[in-house]
Amino acid sequence: MLILVRHGQTEANRHGLLLGRADPPLCGAGRDQAEALARALPRPTRLVSSPLTRAVETARAVGAEIEIDERWIEMDYGDLDGRPASALDADGWRAWRDDPTHVPAGGESVAEVGARVRSACHDLADLAADADVVVVSHVSPIKAAIAWALGVGDEVAWRMWVEDAAVCRIDTSGSAPRLRAFNDVSAHALPSLR
């Protein structure tokens, strides 16, 4: 199973800021989410993480050896990084939503994220067919991996929402990937039963 995990919350996430390549650590709630994820996730055969601190801190809680893969890094928001979504006007959002190849000033397109993530998914698919592979990443790469699993284009990214510390599961054991779970926050949304 290919298990995709969005990192725990940061202060920027809590305040609704666009968070791309900026590298803040997890906040207290994010560390709690990472610990809850560690209790809920299976011990993986392979643990892959984005190089950004918030992803590595979340992966570290899982307790396995971490392999850093740059392809799982968050989208580069360029000049918008660290700013509220309102920093981009309606025409800018329309251009970005309507054209997966649109590049915001100094940033990266949805299509570029999709290309690098599809490559990463292909590289993990065979192992994930027989073992649990956990990838700790970010909103945009996870959306790209879901698009890969569903066999759809990058334009669907804007139609998905991925919560902090959400888990998605892709079964790669068949002739085509199958989405088994999307945006599962049950590991940290409910009070502990212990």
Short mmCIF file of C-alpha atoms in Angstrom, two decimals:
data_model
loop_
_atom_site.label_atom_id
_atom_site.label_comp_id
_atom_site.label_asym_id
_atom_site.label_seq_id
_atom_site.Cartn_x
_atom_site.Cartn_y
_atom_site.Cartn_z
CA MET A 1 0.00 0.00 0.00
CA LEU A 2 1.24 3.47 -0.87
CA ILE A 3 0.29 5.56 2.17
CA LEU A 4 0.47 9.31 1.63
CA VAL A 5 0.59 11.50 4.73
CA ARG A 6 0.32 15.26 4.82
CA HIS A 7 2.60 16.74 7.46
CA GLY A 8 1.23 18.03 10.75
CA GLN A 9 0.15 21.61 11.24
CA THR A 10 2.47 24.63 11.27
CA GLU A 11 1.67 28.16 12.42
CA ALA A 12 1.41 29.21 8.76
CA ASN A 13 -1.14 26.44 8.12
CA ARG A 14 -3.09 27.46 11.21
CA HIS A 15 -3.31 31.01 9.87
CA GLY A 16 -4.34 29.90 6.36
CA LEU A 17 -1.20 31.14 4.60
CA LEU A 18 0.11 29.68 1.35
CA LEU A 19 3.03 27.54 2.42
CA GLY A 20 5.31 26.27 -0.30
CA ARG A 21 9.08 26.14 0.05
CA ALA A 22 9.22 28.20 3.25
CA ASP A 23 10.46 25.87 5.96
CA PRO A 24 8.73 26.41 9.33
CA PRO A 25 8.62 23.62 11.93
CA LEU A 26 5.49 21.96 13.24
CA CYS A 27 3.55 23.87 15.88
CA GLY A 28 2.38 22.17 19.10
CA ALA A 29 -0.81 20.88 17.46
CA GLY A 30 1.26 19.59 14.53
CA ARG A 31 3.57 17.64 16.85
CA ASP A 32 0.49 16.11 18.51
CA GLN A 33 -0.86 15.17 15.08
CA ALA A 34 2.47 13.56 14.14
CA GLU A 35 2.44 11.48 17.32
CA ALA A 36 -1.15 10.37 16.64
CA LEU A 37 -0.21 9.43 13.09
CA ALA A 38 2.74 7.40 14.36
CA ARG A 39 0.38 5.37 16.57
CA ALA A 40 -2.10 4.82 13.73
CA LEU A 41 0.20 4.04 10.81
CA PRO A 42 1.72 0.63 10.14
CA ARG A 43 5.49 0.36 10.48
CA PRO A 44 6.53 0.89 6.86
CA THR A 45 8.95 -1.13 4.80
CA ARG A 46 10.05 2.20 3.34
CA LEU A 47 9.54 5.71 4.73
CA VAL A 48 9.97 8.59 2.27
CA SER A 49 9.76 12.28 3.09
CA SER A 50 9.92 15.68 1.49
CA PRO A 51 13.08 17.48 2.58
CA LEU A 52 11.13 20.28 4.29
CA THR A 53 11.28 20.41 8.11
CA ARG A 54 7.53 20.03 8.68
CA ALA A 55 7.48 16.79 6.68
CA VAL A 56 10.69 15.40 8.19
CA GLU A 57 9.43 16.11 11.74
CA THR A 58 6.19 14.27 10.94
CA ALA A 59 8.09 11.36 9.39
CA ARG A 60 10.48 11.21 12.34
CA ALA A 61 7.54 10.42 14.64
CA VAL A 62 6.88 7.23 12.63
CA GLY A 63 10.18 5.89 13.90
CA ALA A 64 11.62 4.26 10.79
CA GLU A 65 14.67 5.28 8.76
CA ILE A 66 13.73 8.24 6.57
CA GLU A 67 14.64 8.52 2.89
CA ILE A 68 14.47 12.09 1.55
CA ASP A 69 13.08 12.46 -1.98
CA GLU A 70 13.01 15.99 -3.43
CA ARG A 71 10.16 15.04 -5.77
CA TRP A 72 7.78 15.10 -2.78
CA ILE A 73 8.57 18.73 -1.85
CA GLU A 74 5.66 21.18 -1.81
CA MET A 75 4.80 23.29 -4.84
CA ASP A 76 6.89 26.42 -5.17
CA TYR A 77 4.44 29.29 -4.68
CA GLY A 78 7.12 31.81 -5.59
CA ASP A 79 6.18 35.35 -4.59
CA LEU A 80 3.01 34.05 -2.90
CA ASP A 81 4.83 31.87 -0.37
CA GLY A 82 3.88 32.79 3.18
CA ARG A 83 1.10 35.10 2.07
CA PRO A 84 -2.68 34.74 2.44
CA ALA A 85 -4.65 33.40 -0.53
CA SER A 86 -6.13 36.89 -0.89
CA ALA A 87 -2.70 38.13 -2.03
CA LEU A 88 -3.59 36.79 -5.49
CA ASP A 89 -6.43 38.57 -7.26
CA ALA A 90 -9.40 36.83 -8.91
CA ASP A 91 -7.80 36.92 -12.37
CA GLY A 92 -4.63 35.33 -11.00
CA TRP A 93 -6.58 32.52 -9.32
CA ARG A 94 -8.65 31.97 -12.46
CA ALA A 95 -5.51 31.64 -14.58
CA TRP A 96 -3.99 29.18 -12.11
CA ARG A 97 -7.17 27.08 -11.80
CA ASP A 98 -7.92 27.05 -15.54
CA ASP A 99 -4.43 26.23 -16.80
CA PRO A 100 -2.30 23.54 -15.10
CA THR A 101 0.77 24.95 -16.89
CA HIS A 102 0.28 28.45 -15.43
CA VAL A 103 3.25 29.51 -13.31
CA PRO A 104 2.67 32.10 -10.57
CA ALA A 105 5.42 34.72 -10.32
CA GLY A 106 8.63 32.98 -9.30
CA GLY A 107 6.83 29.69 -8.68
CA GLU A 108 5.95 26.33 -10.17
CA SER A 109 2.96 25.08 -12.15
CA VAL A 110 0.54 22.37 -11.09
CA ALA A 111 1.70 20.40 -14.16
CA GLU A 112 5.33 20.54 -13.02
CA VAL A 113 4.34 19.17 -9.61
CA GLY A 114 2.30 16.46 -11.33
CA ALA A 115 5.20 15.35 -13.52
CA ARG A 116 7.68 14.94 -10.68
CA VAL A 117 5.15 13.22 -8.41
CA ARG A 118 4.02 10.76 -11.11
CA SER A 119 7.67 9.79 -11.50
CA ALA A 120 7.98 9.25 -7.74
CA CYS A 121 4.76 7.21 -7.65
CA HIS A 122 5.94 4.96 -10.50
CA ASP A 123 9.21 4.37 -8.64
CA LEU A 124 7.36 3.26 -5.47
CA ALA A 125 4.46 1.34 -7.04
CA ASP A 126 6.09 -2.10 -7.28
CA LEU A 127 7.29 -2.11 -3.68
CA ALA A 128 3.96 -0.71 -2.45
CA ALA A 129 2.14 -3.56 -4.19
CA ASP A 130 3.54 -5.97 -1.59
CA ALA A 131 4.52 -3.77 1.38
CA ASP A 132 3.55 -0.59 3.20
CA VAL A 133 5.34 2.46 1.85
CA VAL A 134 4.69 5.71 3.74
CA VAL A 135 5.36 9.05 2.06
CA VAL A 136 5.18 12.22 4.16
CA SER A 137 4.57 15.19 1.92
CA HIS A 138 2.38 18.24 1.30
CA VAL A 139 -0.95 19.26 -0.21
CA SER A 140 0.07 19.70 -3.85
CA PRO A 141 2.18 16.53 -4.21
CA ILE A 142 -0.52 14.47 -2.50
CA LYS A 143 -3.15 15.86 -4.87
CA ALA A 144 -0.85 15.00 -7.78
CA ALA A 145 -0.46 11.43 -6.50
CA ILE A 146 -4.24 11.09 -6.20
CA ALA A 147 -4.61 12.33 -9.80
CA TRP A 148 -2.03 9.69 -10.82
CA ALA A 149 -3.96 6.96 -9.00
CA LEU A 150 -7.25 8.00 -10.62
CA GLY A 151 -5.70 8.35 -14.07
CA VAL A 152 -6.88 11.95 -14.45
CA GLY A 153 -5.17 15.20 -15.38
CA ASP A 154 -3.48 17.73 -13.15
CA GLU A 155 -6.43 20.13 -13.44
CA VAL A 156 -8.32 18.15 -10.75
CA ALA A 157 -5.92 19.43 -8.09
CA TRP A 158 -8.08 22.48 -7.41
CA ARG A 159 -11.11 20.21 -6.75
CA MET A 160 -9.51 18.47 -3.77
CA TRP A 161 -8.90 19.50 -0.18
CA VAL A 162 -6.26 17.81 1.96
CA GLU A 163 -6.33 18.48 5.73
CA ASP A 164 -3.30 18.79 7.99
CA ALA A 165 -2.03 15.31 8.94
CA ALA A 166 -4.48 13.59 6.58
CA VAL A 167 -3.79 10.10 5.25
CA CYS A 168 -4.52 8.82 1.73
CA ARG A 169 -4.04 5.21 0.67
CA ILE A 170 -3.36 3.96 -2.85
CA ASP A 171 -3.41 0.24 -3.58
CA THR A 172 -0.87 -0.50 -6.30
CA SER A 173 -1.25 -4.30 -6.30
CA GLY A 174 -3.63 -4.52 -9.28
CA SER A 175 -3.33 -3.69 -12.94
CA ALA A 176 -3.97 -0.01 -12.16
CA PRO A 177 -3.66 2.02 -8.94
CA ARG A 178 -6.81 2.21 -6.81
CA LEU A 179 -7.61 4.95 -4.33
CA ARG A 180 -8.56 3.21 -1.07
CA ALA A 181 -8.78 6.22 1.28
CA PHE A 182 -8.68 9.98 0.86
CA ASN A 183 -8.21 12.75 3.44
CA ASP A 184 -8.54 10.40 6.43
CA VAL A 185 -7.97 12.37 9.63
CA SER A 186 -9.34 9.76 12.01
CA ALA A 187 -5.92 9.20 13.63
CA HIS A 188 -6.02 12.61 15.27
CA ALA A 189 -9.62 13.84 14.90
CA LEU A 190 -11.07 11.58 17.58
CA PRO A 191 -10.07 11.45 21.24
CA SER A 192 -7.67 8.66 22.07
CA LEU A 193 -9.34 5.44 23.18
CA ARG A 194 -6.30 4.40 25.21
#
